[in-house]
GROMACS .gro file of C-alpha atoms in nm:
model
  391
    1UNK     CA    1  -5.142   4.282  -3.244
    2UNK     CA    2  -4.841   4.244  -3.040
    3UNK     CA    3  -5.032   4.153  -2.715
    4UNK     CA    4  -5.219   3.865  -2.962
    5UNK     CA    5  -4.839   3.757  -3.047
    6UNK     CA    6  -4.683   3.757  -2.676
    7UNK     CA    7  -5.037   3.564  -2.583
    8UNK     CA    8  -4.937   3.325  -2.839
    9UNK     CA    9  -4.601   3.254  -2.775
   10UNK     CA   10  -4.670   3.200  -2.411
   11UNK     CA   11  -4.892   2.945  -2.506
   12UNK     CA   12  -4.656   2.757  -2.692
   13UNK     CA   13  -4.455   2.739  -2.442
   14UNK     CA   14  -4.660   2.629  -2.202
   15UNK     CA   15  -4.766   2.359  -2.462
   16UNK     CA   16  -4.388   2.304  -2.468
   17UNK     CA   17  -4.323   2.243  -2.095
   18UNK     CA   18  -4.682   2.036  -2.066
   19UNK     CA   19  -4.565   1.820  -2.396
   20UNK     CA   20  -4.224   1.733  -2.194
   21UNK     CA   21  -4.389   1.668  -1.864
   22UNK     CA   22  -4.608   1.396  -2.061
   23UNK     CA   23  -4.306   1.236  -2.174
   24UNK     CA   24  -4.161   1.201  -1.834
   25UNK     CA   25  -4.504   1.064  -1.692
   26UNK     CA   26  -4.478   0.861  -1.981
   27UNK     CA   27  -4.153   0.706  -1.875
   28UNK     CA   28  -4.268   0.658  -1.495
   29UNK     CA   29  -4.579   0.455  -1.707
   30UNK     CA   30  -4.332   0.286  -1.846
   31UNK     CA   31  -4.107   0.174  -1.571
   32UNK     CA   32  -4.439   0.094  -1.350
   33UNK     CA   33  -4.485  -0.151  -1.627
   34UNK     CA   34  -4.160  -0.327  -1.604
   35UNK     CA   35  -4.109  -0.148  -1.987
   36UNK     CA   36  -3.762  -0.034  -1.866
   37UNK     CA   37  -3.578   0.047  -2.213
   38UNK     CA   38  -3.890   0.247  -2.317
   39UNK     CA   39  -3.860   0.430  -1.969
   40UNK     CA   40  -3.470   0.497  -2.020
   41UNK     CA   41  -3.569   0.617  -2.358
   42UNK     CA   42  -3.860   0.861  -2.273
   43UNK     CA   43  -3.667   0.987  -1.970
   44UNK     CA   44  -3.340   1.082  -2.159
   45UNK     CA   45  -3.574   1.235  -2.400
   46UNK     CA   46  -3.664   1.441  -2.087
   47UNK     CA   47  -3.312   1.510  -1.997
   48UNK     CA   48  -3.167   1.684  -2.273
   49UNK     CA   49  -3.471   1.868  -2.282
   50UNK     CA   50  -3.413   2.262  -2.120
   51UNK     CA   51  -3.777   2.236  -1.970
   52UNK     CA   52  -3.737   1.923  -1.745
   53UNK     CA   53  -3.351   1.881  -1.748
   54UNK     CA   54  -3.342   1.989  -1.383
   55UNK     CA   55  -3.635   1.773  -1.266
   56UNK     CA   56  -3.465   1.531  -1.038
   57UNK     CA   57  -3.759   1.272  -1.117
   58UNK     CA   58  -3.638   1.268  -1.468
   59UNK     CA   59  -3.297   1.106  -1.295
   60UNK     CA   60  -3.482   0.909  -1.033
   61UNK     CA   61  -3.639   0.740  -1.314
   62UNK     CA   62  -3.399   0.646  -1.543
   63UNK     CA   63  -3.158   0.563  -1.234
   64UNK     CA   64  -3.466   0.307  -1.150
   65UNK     CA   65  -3.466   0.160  -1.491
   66UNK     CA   66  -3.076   0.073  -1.461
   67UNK     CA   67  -3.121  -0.081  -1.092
   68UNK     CA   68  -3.403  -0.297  -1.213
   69UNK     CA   69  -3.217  -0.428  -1.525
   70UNK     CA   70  -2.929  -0.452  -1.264
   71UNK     CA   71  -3.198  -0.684  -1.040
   72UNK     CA   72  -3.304  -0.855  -1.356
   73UNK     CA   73  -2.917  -0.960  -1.456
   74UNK     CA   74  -2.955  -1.152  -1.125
   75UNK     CA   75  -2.722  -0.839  -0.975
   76UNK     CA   76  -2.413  -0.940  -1.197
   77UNK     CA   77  -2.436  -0.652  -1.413
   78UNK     CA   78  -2.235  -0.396  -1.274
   79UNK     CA   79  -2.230  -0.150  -1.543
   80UNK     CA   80  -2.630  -0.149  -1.464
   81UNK     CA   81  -2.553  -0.085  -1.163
   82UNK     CA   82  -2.323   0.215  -1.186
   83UNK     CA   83  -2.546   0.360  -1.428
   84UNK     CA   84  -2.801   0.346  -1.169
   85UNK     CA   85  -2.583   0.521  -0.923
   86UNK     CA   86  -2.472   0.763  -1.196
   87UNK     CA   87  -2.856   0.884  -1.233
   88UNK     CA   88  -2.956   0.864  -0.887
   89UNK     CA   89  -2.675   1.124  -0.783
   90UNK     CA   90  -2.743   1.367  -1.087
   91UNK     CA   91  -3.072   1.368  -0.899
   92UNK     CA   92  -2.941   1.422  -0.592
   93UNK     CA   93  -2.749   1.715  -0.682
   94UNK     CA   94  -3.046   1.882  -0.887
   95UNK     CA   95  -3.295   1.822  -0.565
   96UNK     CA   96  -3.315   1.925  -0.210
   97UNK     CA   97  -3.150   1.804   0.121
   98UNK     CA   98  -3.488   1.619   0.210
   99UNK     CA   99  -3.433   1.459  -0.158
  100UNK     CA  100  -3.112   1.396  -0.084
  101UNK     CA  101  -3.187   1.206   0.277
  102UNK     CA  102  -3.527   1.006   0.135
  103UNK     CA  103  -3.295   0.888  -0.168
  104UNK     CA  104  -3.019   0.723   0.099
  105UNK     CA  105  -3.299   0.557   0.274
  106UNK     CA  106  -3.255   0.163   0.299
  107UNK     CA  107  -3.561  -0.080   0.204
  108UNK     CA  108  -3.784  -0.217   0.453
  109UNK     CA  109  -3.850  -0.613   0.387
  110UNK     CA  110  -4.124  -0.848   0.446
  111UNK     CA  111  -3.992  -1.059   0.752
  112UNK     CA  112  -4.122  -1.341   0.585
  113UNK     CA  113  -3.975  -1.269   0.182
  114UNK     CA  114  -3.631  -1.081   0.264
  115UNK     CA  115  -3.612  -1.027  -0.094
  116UNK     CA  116  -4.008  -0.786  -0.114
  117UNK     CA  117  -3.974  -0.446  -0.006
  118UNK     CA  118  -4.221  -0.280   0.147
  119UNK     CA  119  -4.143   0.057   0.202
  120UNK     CA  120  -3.832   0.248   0.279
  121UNK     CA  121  -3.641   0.380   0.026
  122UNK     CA  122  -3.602   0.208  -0.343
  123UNK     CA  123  -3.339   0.425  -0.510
  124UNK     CA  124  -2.987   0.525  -0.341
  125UNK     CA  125  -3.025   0.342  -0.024
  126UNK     CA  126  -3.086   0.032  -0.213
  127UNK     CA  127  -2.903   0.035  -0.413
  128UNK     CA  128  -2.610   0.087  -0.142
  129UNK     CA  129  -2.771  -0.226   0.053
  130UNK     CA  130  -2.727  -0.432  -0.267
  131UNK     CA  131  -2.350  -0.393  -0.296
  132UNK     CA  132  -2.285  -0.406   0.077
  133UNK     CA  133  -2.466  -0.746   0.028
  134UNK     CA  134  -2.333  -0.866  -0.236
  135UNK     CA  135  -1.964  -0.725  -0.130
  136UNK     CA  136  -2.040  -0.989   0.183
  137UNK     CA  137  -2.156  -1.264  -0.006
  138UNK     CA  138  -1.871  -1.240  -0.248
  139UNK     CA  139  -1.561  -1.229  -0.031
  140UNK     CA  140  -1.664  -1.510   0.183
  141UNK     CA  141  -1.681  -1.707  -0.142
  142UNK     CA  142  -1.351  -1.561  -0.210
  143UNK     CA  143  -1.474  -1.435  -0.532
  144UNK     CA  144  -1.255  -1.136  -0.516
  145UNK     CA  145  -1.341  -0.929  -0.836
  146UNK     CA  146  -1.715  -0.904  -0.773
  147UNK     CA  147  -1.632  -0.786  -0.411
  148UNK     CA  148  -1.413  -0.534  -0.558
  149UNK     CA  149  -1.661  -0.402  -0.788
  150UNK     CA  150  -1.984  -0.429  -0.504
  151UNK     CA  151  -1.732  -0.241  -0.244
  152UNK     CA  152  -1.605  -0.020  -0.517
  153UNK     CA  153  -1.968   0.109  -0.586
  154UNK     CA  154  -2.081   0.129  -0.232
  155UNK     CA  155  -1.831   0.343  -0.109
  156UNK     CA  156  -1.852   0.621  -0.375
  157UNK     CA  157  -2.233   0.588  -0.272
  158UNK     CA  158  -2.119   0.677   0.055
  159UNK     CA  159  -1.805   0.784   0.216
  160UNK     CA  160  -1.761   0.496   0.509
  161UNK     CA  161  -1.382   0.386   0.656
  162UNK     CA  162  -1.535   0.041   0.671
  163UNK     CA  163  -1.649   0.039   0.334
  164UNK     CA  164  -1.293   0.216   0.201
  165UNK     CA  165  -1.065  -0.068   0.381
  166UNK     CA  166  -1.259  -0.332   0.270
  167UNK     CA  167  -1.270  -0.195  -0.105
  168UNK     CA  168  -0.900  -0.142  -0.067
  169UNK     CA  169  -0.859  -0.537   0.048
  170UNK     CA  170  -1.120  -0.659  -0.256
  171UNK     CA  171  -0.921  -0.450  -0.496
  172UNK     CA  172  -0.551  -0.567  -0.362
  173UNK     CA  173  -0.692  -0.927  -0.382
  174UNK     CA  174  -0.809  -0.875  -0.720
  175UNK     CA  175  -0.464  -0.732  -0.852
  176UNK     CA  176  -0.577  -0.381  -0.874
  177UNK     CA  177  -0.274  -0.228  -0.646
  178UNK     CA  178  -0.329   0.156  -0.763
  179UNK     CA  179  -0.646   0.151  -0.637
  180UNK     CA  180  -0.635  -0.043  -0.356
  181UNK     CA  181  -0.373   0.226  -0.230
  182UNK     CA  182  -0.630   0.479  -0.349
  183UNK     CA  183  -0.821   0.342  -0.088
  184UNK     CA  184  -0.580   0.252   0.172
  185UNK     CA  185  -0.489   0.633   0.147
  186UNK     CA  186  -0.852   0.702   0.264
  187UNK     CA  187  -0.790   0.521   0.524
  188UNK     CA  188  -0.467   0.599   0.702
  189UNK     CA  189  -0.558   0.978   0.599
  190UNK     CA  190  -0.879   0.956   0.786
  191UNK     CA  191  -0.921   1.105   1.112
  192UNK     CA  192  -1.190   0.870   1.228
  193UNK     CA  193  -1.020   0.585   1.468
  194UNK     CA  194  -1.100   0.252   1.269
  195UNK     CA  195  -0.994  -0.101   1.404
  196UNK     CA  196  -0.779  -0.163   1.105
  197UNK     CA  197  -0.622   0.158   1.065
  198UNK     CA  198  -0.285   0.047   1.098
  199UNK     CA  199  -0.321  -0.245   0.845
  200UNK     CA  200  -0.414   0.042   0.603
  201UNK     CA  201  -0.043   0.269   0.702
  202UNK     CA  202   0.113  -0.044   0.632
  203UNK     CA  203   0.018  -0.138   0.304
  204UNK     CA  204   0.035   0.282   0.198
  205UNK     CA  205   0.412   0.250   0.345
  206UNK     CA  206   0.494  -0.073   0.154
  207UNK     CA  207   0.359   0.054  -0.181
  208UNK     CA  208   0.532   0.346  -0.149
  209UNK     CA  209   0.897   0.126  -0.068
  210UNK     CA  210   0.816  -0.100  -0.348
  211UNK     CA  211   0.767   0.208  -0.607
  212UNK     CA  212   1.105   0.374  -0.412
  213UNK     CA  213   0.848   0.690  -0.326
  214UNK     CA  214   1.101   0.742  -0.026
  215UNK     CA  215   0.944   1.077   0.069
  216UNK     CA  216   0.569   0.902   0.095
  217UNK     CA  217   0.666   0.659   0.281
  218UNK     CA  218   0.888   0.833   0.562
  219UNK     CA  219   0.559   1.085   0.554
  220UNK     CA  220   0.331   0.789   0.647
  221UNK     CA  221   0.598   0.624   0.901
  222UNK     CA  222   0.622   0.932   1.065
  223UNK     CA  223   0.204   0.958   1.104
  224UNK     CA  224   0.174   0.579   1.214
  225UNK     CA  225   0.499   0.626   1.463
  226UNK     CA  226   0.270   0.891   1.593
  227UNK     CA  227  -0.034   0.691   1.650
  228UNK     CA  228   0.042   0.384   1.726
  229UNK     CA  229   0.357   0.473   1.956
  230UNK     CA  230   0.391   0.129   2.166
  231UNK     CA  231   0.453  -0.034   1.796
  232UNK     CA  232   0.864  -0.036   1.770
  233UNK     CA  233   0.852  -0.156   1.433
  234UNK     CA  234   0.789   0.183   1.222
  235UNK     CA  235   1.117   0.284   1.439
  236UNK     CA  236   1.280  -0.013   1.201
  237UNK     CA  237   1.094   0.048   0.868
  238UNK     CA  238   1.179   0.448   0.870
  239UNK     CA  239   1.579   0.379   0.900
  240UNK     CA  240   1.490   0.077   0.599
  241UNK     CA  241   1.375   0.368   0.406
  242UNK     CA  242   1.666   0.623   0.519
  243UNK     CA  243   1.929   0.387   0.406
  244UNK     CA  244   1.737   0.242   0.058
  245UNK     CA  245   1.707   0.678  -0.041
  246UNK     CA  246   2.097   0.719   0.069
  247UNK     CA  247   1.975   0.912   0.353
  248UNK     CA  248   2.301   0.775   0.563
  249UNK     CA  249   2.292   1.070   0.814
  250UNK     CA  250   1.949   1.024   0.945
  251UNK     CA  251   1.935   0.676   0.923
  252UNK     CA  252   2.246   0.652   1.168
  253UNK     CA  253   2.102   0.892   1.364
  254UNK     CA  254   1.758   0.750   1.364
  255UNK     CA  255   1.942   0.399   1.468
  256UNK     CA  256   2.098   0.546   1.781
  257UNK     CA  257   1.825   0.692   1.904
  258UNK     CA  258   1.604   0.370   1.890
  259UNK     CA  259   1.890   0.227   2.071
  260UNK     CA  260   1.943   0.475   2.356
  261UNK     CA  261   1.580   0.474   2.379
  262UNK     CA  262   1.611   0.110   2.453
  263UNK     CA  263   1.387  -0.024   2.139
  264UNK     CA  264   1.703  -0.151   1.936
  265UNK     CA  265   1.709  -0.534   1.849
  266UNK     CA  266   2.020  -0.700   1.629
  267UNK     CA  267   1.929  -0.611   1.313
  268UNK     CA  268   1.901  -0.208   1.412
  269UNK     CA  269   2.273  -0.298   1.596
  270UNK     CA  270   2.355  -0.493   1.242
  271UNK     CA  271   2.283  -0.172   1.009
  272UNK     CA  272   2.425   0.041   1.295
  273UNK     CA  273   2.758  -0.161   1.266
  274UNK     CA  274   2.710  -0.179   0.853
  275UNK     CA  275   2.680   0.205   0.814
  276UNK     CA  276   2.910   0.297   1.034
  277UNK     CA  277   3.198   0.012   0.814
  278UNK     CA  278   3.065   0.175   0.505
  279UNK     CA  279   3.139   0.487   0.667
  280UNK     CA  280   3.516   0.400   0.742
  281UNK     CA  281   3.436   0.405   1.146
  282UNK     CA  282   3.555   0.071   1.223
  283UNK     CA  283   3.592   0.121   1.586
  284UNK     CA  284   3.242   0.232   1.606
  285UNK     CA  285   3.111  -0.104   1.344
  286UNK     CA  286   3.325  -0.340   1.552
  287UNK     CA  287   3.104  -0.186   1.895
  288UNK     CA  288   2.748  -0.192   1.714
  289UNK     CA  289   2.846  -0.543   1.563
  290UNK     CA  290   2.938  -0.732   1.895
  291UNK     CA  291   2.635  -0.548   2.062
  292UNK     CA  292   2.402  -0.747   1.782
  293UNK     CA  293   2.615  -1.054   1.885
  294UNK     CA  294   2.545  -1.021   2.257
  295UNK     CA  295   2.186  -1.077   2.109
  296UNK     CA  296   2.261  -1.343   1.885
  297UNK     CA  297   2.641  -1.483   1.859
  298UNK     CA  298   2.529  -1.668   1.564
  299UNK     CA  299   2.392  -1.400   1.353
  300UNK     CA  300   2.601  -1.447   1.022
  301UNK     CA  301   2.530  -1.012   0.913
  302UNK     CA  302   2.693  -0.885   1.244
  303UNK     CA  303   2.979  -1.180   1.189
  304UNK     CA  304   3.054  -1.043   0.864
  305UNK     CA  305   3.047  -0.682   0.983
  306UNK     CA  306   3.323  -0.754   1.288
  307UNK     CA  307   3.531  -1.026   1.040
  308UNK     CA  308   3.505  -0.720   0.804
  309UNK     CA  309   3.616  -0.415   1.008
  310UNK     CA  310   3.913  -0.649   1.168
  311UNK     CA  311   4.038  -0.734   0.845
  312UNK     CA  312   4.018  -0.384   0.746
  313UNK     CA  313   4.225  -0.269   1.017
  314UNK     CA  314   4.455  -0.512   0.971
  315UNK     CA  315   4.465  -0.438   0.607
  316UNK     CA  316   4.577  -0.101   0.656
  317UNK     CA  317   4.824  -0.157   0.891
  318UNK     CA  318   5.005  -0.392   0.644
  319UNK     CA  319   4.996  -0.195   0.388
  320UNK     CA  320   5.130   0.094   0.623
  321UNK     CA  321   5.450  -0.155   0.694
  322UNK     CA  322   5.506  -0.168   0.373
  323UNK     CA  323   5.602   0.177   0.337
  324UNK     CA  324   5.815   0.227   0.604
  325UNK     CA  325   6.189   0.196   0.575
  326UNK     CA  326   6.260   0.091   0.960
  327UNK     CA  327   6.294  -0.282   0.959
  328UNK     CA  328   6.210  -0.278   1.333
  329UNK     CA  329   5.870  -0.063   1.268
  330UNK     CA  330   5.776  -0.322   1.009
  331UNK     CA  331   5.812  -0.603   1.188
  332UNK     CA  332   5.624  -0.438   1.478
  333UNK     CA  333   5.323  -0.319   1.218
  334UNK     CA  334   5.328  -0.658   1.052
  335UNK     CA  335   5.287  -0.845   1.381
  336UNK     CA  336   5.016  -0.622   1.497
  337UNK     CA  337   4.841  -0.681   1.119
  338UNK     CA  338   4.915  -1.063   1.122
  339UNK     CA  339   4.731  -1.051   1.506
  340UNK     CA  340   4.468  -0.903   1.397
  341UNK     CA  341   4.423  -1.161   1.061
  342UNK     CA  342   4.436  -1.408   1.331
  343UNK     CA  343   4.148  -1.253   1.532
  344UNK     CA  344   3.921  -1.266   1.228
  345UNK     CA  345   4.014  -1.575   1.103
  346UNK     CA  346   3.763  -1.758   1.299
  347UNK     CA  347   3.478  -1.538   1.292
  348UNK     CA  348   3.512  -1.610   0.931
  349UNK     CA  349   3.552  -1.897   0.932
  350UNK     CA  350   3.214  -1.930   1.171
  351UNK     CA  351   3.080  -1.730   0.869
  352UNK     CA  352   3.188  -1.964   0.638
  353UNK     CA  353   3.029  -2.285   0.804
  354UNK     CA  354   2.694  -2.111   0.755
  355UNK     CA  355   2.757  -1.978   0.393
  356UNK     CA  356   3.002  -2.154   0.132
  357UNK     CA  357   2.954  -2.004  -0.178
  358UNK     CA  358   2.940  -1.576   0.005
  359UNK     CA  359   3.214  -1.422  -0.204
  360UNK     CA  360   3.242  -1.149  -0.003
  361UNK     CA  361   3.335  -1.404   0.293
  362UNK     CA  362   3.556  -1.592   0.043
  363UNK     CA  363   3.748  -1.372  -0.029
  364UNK     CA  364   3.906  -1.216   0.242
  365UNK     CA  365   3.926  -1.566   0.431
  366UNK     CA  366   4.177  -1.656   0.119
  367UNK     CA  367   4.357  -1.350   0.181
  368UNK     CA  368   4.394  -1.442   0.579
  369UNK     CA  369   4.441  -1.827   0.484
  370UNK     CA  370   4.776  -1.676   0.272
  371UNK     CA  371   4.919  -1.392   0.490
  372UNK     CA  372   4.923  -1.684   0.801
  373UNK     CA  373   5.084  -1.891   0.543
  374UNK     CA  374   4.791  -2.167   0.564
  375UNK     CA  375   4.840  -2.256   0.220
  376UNK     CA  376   4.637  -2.556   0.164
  377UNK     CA  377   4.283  -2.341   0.325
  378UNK     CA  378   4.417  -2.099   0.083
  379UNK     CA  379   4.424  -2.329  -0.219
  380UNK     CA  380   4.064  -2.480  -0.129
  381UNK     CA  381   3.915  -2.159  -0.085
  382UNK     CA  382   4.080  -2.020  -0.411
  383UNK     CA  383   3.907  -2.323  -0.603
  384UNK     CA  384   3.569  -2.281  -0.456
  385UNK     CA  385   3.550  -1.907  -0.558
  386UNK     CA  386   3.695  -2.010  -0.905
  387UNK     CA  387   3.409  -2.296  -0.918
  388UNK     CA  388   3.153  -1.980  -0.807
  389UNK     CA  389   3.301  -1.747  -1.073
  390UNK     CA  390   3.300  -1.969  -1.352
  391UNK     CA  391   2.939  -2.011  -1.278
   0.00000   0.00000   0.00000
């Protein structure tokens, strides 16, 4: 009796198993037919089934059924598409590595019909050749979010630098920033040398700056600094990003050693000059600014900076006069102030020509204007800051 009852049960299950095996070659019947919801259908039957769940045809069919209903939307159906790719890697994981390789094998086309396979592979591989194409096709037109979503596909089909730049460049022209710099990331983190490598540091170090990620972005100057070491201009952007994260230290430090290493221009000489001012150095500002103006006498940032630390000095010299008892000392001190008031008067005033309505120039050219006793500058600079405040 029980041997008649174990015979029995193992018959039913291999009734079982053969029952689910029909339905599967009832779904590739289906799909051969062009039937393709019936072959969906049938083969997710087959899926959640526990006796062909791990056949990878099961997957290879269904993924099939998506890319030809992806075909049929005239390839604009994306969702189609990624369901395809969704199946065809659940196969891929269930079967071997030969699987695995005849899946990512591209189609083979009629010379004369590029659009009639005739062998090759017609799953994964095809799939990947459609969104490369279309990808191609798309971003010549300009047609930015259909790029995006053809380069977006292809490169989780396969990991490619190529394919992760240009996904990166659909997706920032499409207005998806966090995952363009998803993909830029891929990029500059990549240890494969790719023409356009640095294009991809540059927009992971600008994200980063706009989103004030200060640590990110020094991380990533530091790496491109490294690779690219005849470009002076990450030398530039990391002290940007010292001084924006209050950083002052290093970013003074950082500027003198791009200038004893001979890279500085007039803006590094300009911040030099600023932090140093900020700083209370005003011998030190007063050097780095006329160094910037050796460059460029005109440039109105490294005016401002020497006008600035002059009138400073002579600021505190005054106001050192005026507590001193000894009439002699304070006319000395005031004559050495009122010198100085005159030395900055006309870098100023050079400031001024280029900018009317900078406060911060405005104001201490009225103060200079009224200490030399030039009372009608004062009065017309007094009336334009009162026309700018009023604003």
């Amino acid at each position: 009796m029980k041997k008649l009852f174990l015979t029995a049960m193992l018959s039913f299950l291999v009734l079982g198993a053969y029952a689910q095996k029909k339905v599967l070659k009832s779904a590739e019947k289906a799909l051969r037919k062009g039937e393709l919801e019936e072959a969906i259908t049938l083969a997710k039957q087959a899926a959640a089934n526990p006796e062909t769940q791990d056949e990878p045809d099961v997957y290879i069919t269904i993924g099939k059924a998506y890319l030809q209903q992806f075909v049929d939307s005239d390839k604009k159906d994306f969702d189609k598409a990624n369901s395809a790719y969704d199946y065809f890697a659940t196969a891929m994981e269930k079967g071997d590595d030969k699987l695995k390789e005849q899946m990512m094998e591209a189609p083979v086309y009629l010379p004369t019909d590029p659009t009639k396979p005739v062998g090759g592979g017609d799953t994964m591989g095809m799939l990947d050749q459609f969104m490369l194409q279309i990808g191609d096709a798309a971003w010549s037109e300009q047609d930015y979010e259909t790029a995006f979503n053809a380069f977006h596909l292809a490169a989780k089909i396969q990991e490619r630098i190529t394919i992760n730049f240009f996904a990166g460049v659909a997706a920032q022209s499409a207005e998806k920033e966090e995952i363009a710099y998803e993909y830029f990331l891929k990029v500059a983190d990549s240890e494969e040398e790719y023409e356009y490598k640095k294009e991809a540091f540059n927009e992971v170090i600008r994200m980063n700056r706009m989103k004030e990620n200060h640590d990110a972005a020094l991380e990533y100057i530091a790496k491109a600094k490294e690779l690219f070491p005849d470009d002076k201009s990450y030398a530039s952007m990391e002290v940007d990003v010292l001084i924006s994260a209050e950083r002052l230290d290093e970013a003074v430090a950082g500027l003198k050693a791009n200038i004893e290493a001979g890279n500085a221009d007039k803006t590094q000489y300009y911040y030099l000059g600023y932090l140093q001012w900020s700083s209370g150095n005003t011998d030190e500002a007063l050097e780095a600014a006329n160094k910037a103006l050796e460059l460029d006498p005109d440039y109105y940032e490294a005016l401002y900076i020497k006008g600035g630390a002059i009138y400073d000095k002579a600021a505190a010299v005054l106001r050192e006069a005026n507590n001193t008892t000894d009439d002699a000392e304070y006319t000395k001190m005031r004559d050495q102030a009122f010198a100085m008031f005159k030395e900055a008067l006309p870098i100023f005033e050079k400031c001024y020509a280029q900018k009317q309505d900078d406060v911060y120039i405005l104001k201490p050219l009225s103060t200079i204007y009224d200490q030399l006793e030039m009372d009608a500058k004062r009065d017309e600079i007094l009336a334009k800051l009162d026309a700018l405040e009023g604003q």
